[in-house]
């Protein structure tokens, strides 16, 4: 039975503005054929910009939501790409921060996890859902 999947990313990290966030998602039917592809991004600045402060107008940058058309399963890729690195190399000052990734299929939560994000490298993750038991 096909469902709409909703991928939600959220973080309370005050310096999340230092990252461009991209989510891509392939939607597949029961036979494994791709029937749709969509993506969403929160773009702040070009990689290497090394901004000293958050640009104006990115207050809503701490959350991203992507909803698919009805399908049997999804393969999603989530990227946090740093464009401005921490101002010092002191690892103790810049510990990994939390990113909550939640995926719902219609009204049922099928994935809900906090991921630790390295402040220098960001992250790339793959989600294949629903997981076969």
mmCIF file of C-alpha atoms in Angstrom:
data_model
loop_
_atom_site.group_PDB
_atom_site.id
_atom_site.type_symbol
_atom_site.label_atom_id
_atom_site.label_comp_id
_atom_site.label_asym_id
_atom_site.label_seq_id
_atom_site.Cartn_x
_atom_site.Cartn_y
_atom_site.Cartn_z
ATOM 1 C CA UNK A 1 0.000 0.000 0.000
ATOM 2 C CA UNK A 2 1.432 3.361 -1.014
ATOM 3 C CA UNK A 3 2.009 6.066 1.591
ATOM 4 C CA UNK A 4 3.216 9.646 1.669
ATOM 5 C CA UNK A 5 6.542 9.868 3.462
ATOM 6 C CA UNK A 6 7.524 13.002 5.376
ATOM 7 C CA UNK A 7 11.190 13.569 6.173
ATOM 8 C CA UNK A 8 11.796 16.130 8.901
ATOM 9 C CA UNK A 9 15.177 17.489 10.013
ATOM 10 C CA UNK A 10 15.488 19.665 13.079
ATOM 11 C CA UNK A 11 18.285 21.016 15.252
ATOM 12 C CA UNK A 12 18.545 23.485 18.109
ATOM 13 C CA UNK A 13 22.202 24.122 17.330
ATOM 14 C CA UNK A 14 22.645 27.913 17.274
ATOM 15 C CA UNK A 15 25.264 27.820 14.506
ATOM 16 C CA UNK A 16 23.378 25.571 12.099
ATOM 17 C CA UNK A 17 23.540 28.545 9.719
ATOM 18 C CA UNK A 18 27.152 27.464 8.961
ATOM 19 C CA UNK A 19 25.752 24.539 6.909
ATOM 20 C CA UNK A 20 23.925 24.161 3.645
ATOM 21 C CA UNK A 21 21.363 21.386 4.057
ATOM 22 C CA UNK A 22 20.230 19.163 1.186
ATOM 23 C CA UNK A 23 17.738 16.286 1.194
ATOM 24 C CA UNK A 24 17.154 14.166 -1.909
ATOM 25 C CA UNK A 25 14.620 11.385 -2.086
ATOM 26 C CA UNK A 26 13.835 8.656 -4.587
ATOM 27 C CA UNK A 27 10.318 7.214 -4.408
ATOM 28 C CA UNK A 28 9.837 3.576 -5.457
ATOM 29 C CA UNK A 29 6.910 1.275 -6.199
ATOM 30 C CA UNK A 30 6.503 -2.282 -4.882
ATOM 31 C CA UNK A 31 8.533 -3.647 -7.817
ATOM 32 C CA UNK A 32 11.485 -1.416 -6.941
ATOM 33 C CA UNK A 33 11.029 0.926 -9.905
ATOM 34 C CA UNK A 34 11.624 4.597 -9.239
ATOM 35 C CA UNK A 35 8.417 6.546 -9.779
ATOM 36 C CA UNK A 36 9.469 9.963 -8.492
ATOM 37 C CA UNK A 37 12.468 11.965 -7.335
ATOM 38 C CA UNK A 38 12.460 15.156 -5.333
ATOM 39 C CA UNK A 39 14.814 17.314 -3.324
ATOM 40 C CA UNK A 40 14.832 20.276 -1.005
ATOM 41 C CA UNK A 41 17.629 22.456 0.285
ATOM 42 C CA UNK A 42 18.363 25.248 2.720
ATOM 43 C CA UNK A 43 21.177 27.120 0.997
ATOM 44 C CA UNK A 44 23.002 29.784 3.032
ATOM 45 C CA UNK A 45 26.338 30.472 1.326
ATOM 46 C CA UNK A 46 28.894 29.049 -1.091
ATOM 47 C CA UNK A 47 31.316 26.499 0.355
ATOM 48 C CA UNK A 48 34.420 28.296 1.589
ATOM 49 C CA UNK A 49 32.594 31.526 2.432
ATOM 50 C CA UNK A 50 33.784 31.388 6.063
ATOM 51 C CA UNK A 51 31.155 33.810 7.320
ATOM 52 C CA UNK A 52 31.679 35.323 10.771
ATOM 53 C CA UNK A 53 27.958 35.544 11.551
ATOM 54 C CA UNK A 54 24.637 34.277 10.289
ATOM 55 C CA UNK A 55 23.256 36.176 7.309
ATOM 56 C CA UNK A 56 20.012 38.044 7.919
ATOM 57 C CA UNK A 57 16.776 36.228 7.204
ATOM 58 C CA UNK A 58 17.665 32.600 7.975
ATOM 59 C CA UNK A 59 15.654 32.251 11.185
ATOM 60 C CA UNK A 60 13.791 29.232 9.747
ATOM 61 C CA UNK A 61 17.018 27.427 8.830
ATOM 62 C CA UNK A 62 16.801 25.086 11.856
ATOM 63 C CA UNK A 63 14.091 22.910 10.290
ATOM 64 C CA UNK A 64 13.557 21.304 6.891
ATOM 65 C CA UNK A 65 10.567 19.174 5.850
ATOM 66 C CA UNK A 66 10.108 17.196 2.636
ATOM 67 C CA UNK A 67 6.949 15.236 1.776
ATOM 68 C CA UNK A 68 6.787 12.699 -1.040
ATOM 69 C CA UNK A 69 4.001 11.651 -3.337
ATOM 70 C CA UNK A 70 2.455 8.233 -2.499
ATOM 71 C CA UNK A 71 4.909 5.362 -2.947
ATOM 72 C CA UNK A 72 5.876 2.004 -1.433
ATOM 73 C CA UNK A 73 9.338 2.940 -0.135
ATOM 74 C CA UNK A 74 12.002 5.627 -0.291
ATOM 75 C CA UNK A 75 15.738 6.079 -0.458
ATOM 76 C CA UNK A 76 16.729 9.441 0.984
ATOM 77 C CA UNK A 77 20.102 11.154 1.211
ATOM 78 C CA UNK A 78 20.727 13.886 3.764
ATOM 79 C CA UNK A 79 23.712 16.208 3.492
ATOM 80 C CA UNK A 80 24.941 18.917 5.845
ATOM 81 C CA UNK A 81 27.703 20.734 4.009
ATOM 82 C CA UNK A 82 29.764 23.267 5.985
ATOM 83 C CA UNK A 83 30.413 26.540 4.183
ATOM 84 C CA UNK A 84 31.913 28.270 7.235
ATOM 85 C CA UNK A 85 34.144 26.263 9.554
ATOM 86 C CA UNK A 86 34.502 26.879 13.303
ATOM 87 C CA UNK A 87 36.759 29.873 13.980
ATOM 88 C CA UNK A 88 39.293 27.823 15.979
ATOM 89 C CA UNK A 89 40.684 24.320 15.782
ATOM 90 C CA UNK A 90 39.928 23.600 19.434
ATOM 91 C CA UNK A 91 37.940 20.367 19.256
ATOM 92 C CA UNK A 92 36.685 20.719 22.850
ATOM 93 C CA UNK A 93 34.959 24.010 21.961
ATOM 94 C CA UNK A 94 33.182 22.546 18.957
ATOM 95 C CA UNK A 95 31.810 19.160 19.906
ATOM 96 C CA UNK A 96 29.381 17.397 17.546
ATOM 97 C CA UNK A 97 25.846 18.770 17.607
ATOM 98 C CA UNK A 98 22.496 16.963 17.390
ATOM 99 C CA UNK A 99 20.343 16.694 14.288
ATOM 100 C CA UNK A 100 16.994 14.999 14.769
ATOM 101 C CA UNK A 101 15.851 13.032 11.731
ATOM 102 C CA UNK A 102 12.261 11.873 11.758
ATOM 103 C CA UNK A 103 10.413 10.052 8.969
ATOM 104 C CA UNK A 104 6.687 9.379 8.932
ATOM 105 C CA UNK A 105 4.707 7.190 6.547
ATOM 106 C CA UNK A 106 1.272 8.800 6.475
ATOM 107 C CA UNK A 107 0.592 9.213 10.218
ATOM 108 C CA UNK A 108 3.002 6.569 11.545
ATOM 109 C CA UNK A 109 6.537 7.453 12.622
ATOM 110 C CA UNK A 110 8.862 4.844 11.091
ATOM 111 C CA UNK A 111 12.228 6.458 11.903
ATOM 112 C CA UNK A 112 13.175 8.877 14.689
ATOM 113 C CA UNK A 113 16.812 9.328 15.626
ATOM 114 C CA UNK A 114 19.264 11.962 16.825
ATOM 115 C CA UNK A 115 22.480 12.039 14.820
ATOM 116 C CA UNK A 116 25.731 13.599 16.023
ATOM 117 C CA UNK A 117 27.098 15.980 13.380
ATOM 118 C CA UNK A 118 30.826 16.716 13.181
ATOM 119 C CA UNK A 119 31.280 20.482 12.957
ATOM 120 C CA UNK A 120 34.151 20.316 10.489
ATOM 121 C CA UNK A 121 32.949 17.630 8.087
ATOM 122 C CA UNK A 122 29.150 17.902 8.346
ATOM 123 C CA UNK A 123 27.460 14.684 7.313
ATOM 124 C CA UNK A 124 26.032 12.548 4.577
ATOM 125 C CA UNK A 125 23.565 9.808 5.411
ATOM 126 C CA UNK A 126 21.400 7.353 3.541
ATOM 127 C CA UNK A 127 17.971 6.181 4.677
ATOM 128 C CA UNK A 128 16.178 3.250 3.019
ATOM 129 C CA UNK A 129 12.672 3.084 4.415
ATOM 130 C CA UNK A 130 10.651 1.306 5.468
ATOM 131 C CA UNK A 131 13.225 -1.157 6.714
ATOM 132 C CA UNK A 132 12.414 -4.787 5.978
ATOM 133 C CA UNK A 133 12.124 -6.881 9.146
#
